[in-house]
GROMACS .gro file of C-alpha atoms in nm:
model
   96
    1MET     CA    1  -0.334   1.916   0.676
    2ALA     CA    2  -0.297   2.048   0.322
    3LYS     CA    3  -0.101   1.738   0.217
    4ARG     CA    4  -0.380   1.513   0.347
    5LEU     CA    5  -0.645   1.703   0.155
    6CYS     CA    6  -0.438   1.692  -0.159
    7LEU     CA    7  -0.394   1.311  -0.127
    8LEU     CA    8  -0.765   1.270  -0.066
    9ALA     CA    9  -0.850   1.480  -0.367
   10LEU     CA   10  -0.624   1.260  -0.577
   11ALA     CA   11  -0.786   0.942  -0.440
   12LEU     CA   12  -1.148   1.053  -0.475
   13PRO     CA   13  -1.188   0.958  -0.843
   14LEU     CA   14  -1.049   0.612  -0.769
   15LEU     CA   15  -1.288   0.566  -0.479
   16ALA     CA   16  -1.588   0.693  -0.668
   17ALA     CA   17  -1.513   0.460  -0.965
   18ARG     CA   18  -1.530   0.156  -0.741
   19VAL     CA   19  -1.810   0.238  -0.499
   20ASP     CA   20  -1.965  -0.105  -0.536
   21ALA     CA   21  -1.641  -0.299  -0.478
   22ARG     CA   22  -1.320  -0.298  -0.274
   23PRO     CA   23  -1.005  -0.183  -0.443
   24LEU     CA   24  -0.823  -0.464  -0.631
   25VAL     CA   25  -0.455  -0.516  -0.548
   26ALA     CA   26  -0.232  -0.738  -0.766
   27VAL     CA   27   0.085  -0.867  -0.601
   28ILE     CA   28   0.329  -0.977  -0.868
   29ALA     CA   29   0.559  -1.274  -0.838
   30ALA     CA   30   0.846  -1.312  -1.089
   31HIS     CA   31   1.000  -1.650  -1.178
   32ASP     CA   32   1.353  -1.526  -1.134
   33GLY     CA   33   1.383  -1.501  -0.756
   34THR     CA   34   1.119  -1.287  -0.585
   35GLU     CA   35   1.212  -1.255  -0.220
   36GLY     CA   36   0.965  -1.450  -0.012
   37THR     CA   37   0.914  -1.198   0.264
   38ASP     CA   38   0.879  -0.911   0.007
   39PHE     CA   39   0.593  -1.100  -0.144
   40VAL     CA   40   0.427  -1.265   0.161
   41VAL     CA   41   0.415  -0.980   0.400
   42PRO     CA   42   0.230  -0.728   0.178
   43TYR     CA   43   0.003  -0.998   0.044
   44GLY     CA   44  -0.078  -1.125   0.394
   45VAL     CA   45  -0.127  -0.780   0.552
   46LEU     CA   46  -0.355  -0.661   0.269
   47ALA     CA   47  -0.550  -0.984   0.253
   48GLN     CA   48  -0.606  -0.995   0.630
   49SER     CA   49  -0.712  -0.632   0.641
   50GLY     CA   50  -1.024  -0.696   0.445
   51ALA     CA   51  -1.003  -0.347   0.304
   52VAL     CA   52  -0.902  -0.468  -0.043
   53ASP     CA   53  -0.921  -0.770  -0.272
   54VAL     CA   54  -0.577  -0.921  -0.322
   55ILE     CA   55  -0.472  -1.148  -0.609
   56ASP     CA   56  -0.135  -1.317  -0.640
   57VAL     CA   57  -0.024  -1.286  -1.009
   58ALA     CA   58   0.274  -1.465  -1.169
   59VAL     CA   59   0.463  -1.335  -1.469
   60GLY     CA   60   0.426  -1.660  -1.651
   61ASP     CA   61   0.282  -2.014  -1.615
   62GLY     CA   62   0.373  -2.253  -1.343
   63PRO     CA   63   0.485  -2.235  -0.986
   64VAL     CA   64   0.706  -1.954  -0.864
   65GLU     CA   65   1.006  -2.019  -0.636
   66LEU     CA   66   1.020  -1.743  -0.374
   67MET     CA   67   1.364  -1.694  -0.225
   68PRO     CA   68   1.507  -1.855  -0.029
   69ALA     CA   69   1.283  -2.161  -0.010
   70LEU     CA   70   0.908  -2.126  -0.072
   71LEU     CA   71   0.712  -2.257  -0.374
   72LEU     CA   72   0.400  -2.051  -0.474
   73GLU     CA   73   0.132  -2.158  -0.709
   74PRO     CA   74  -0.031  -1.818  -0.801
   75ARG     CA   75  -0.399  -1.797  -0.880
   76GLU     CA   76  -0.334  -1.583  -1.191
   77THR     CA   77  -0.086  -1.513  -1.459
   78ILE     CA   78  -0.054  -1.166  -1.606
   79ALA     CA   79  -0.239  -1.286  -1.915
   80SER     CA   80  -0.525  -1.448  -1.717
   81PHE     CA   81  -0.542  -1.147  -1.482
   82ASP     CA   82  -0.579  -0.909  -1.783
   83ALA     CA   83  -0.857  -1.137  -1.929
   84ARG     CA   84  -1.050  -1.139  -1.602
   85HIS     CA   85  -0.990  -0.779  -1.510
   86PRO     CA   86  -0.972  -0.569  -1.828
   87GLU     CA   87  -1.001  -0.254  -1.614
   88GLY     CA   88  -0.683  -0.355  -1.441
   89ALA     CA   89  -0.587  -0.338  -1.073
   90ASP     CA   90  -0.627  -0.039  -0.864
   91PHE     CA   91  -0.285  -0.093  -0.709
   92VAL     CA   92   0.010  -0.317  -0.809
   93VAL     CA   93   0.275  -0.440  -0.560
   94VAL     CA   94   0.605  -0.552  -0.724
   95PRO     CA   95   0.825  -0.715  -0.460
   96ALA     CA   96   1.204  -0.716  -0.498
   0.00000   0.00000   0.00000
């Protein structure tokens, strides 16, 4: 019980700061071989939950080849994400 209260206390400032919006999660895709399931599963689960806003972010321009055989055209690059969301993401997922 004490651990839960401690985690809740740590999360309260984050929750209070974004009362009017859902938390923003950036899922990063690298151009040098991000594993497809490591990217797609967290992105899909978080997006379908409706609890957060999820954005797919590429390290650079152009499509990203997820291993072993999926081509992804991310909505954002790190530069465009930073420009649109200067406050940053609440959470960042970096797949293997």
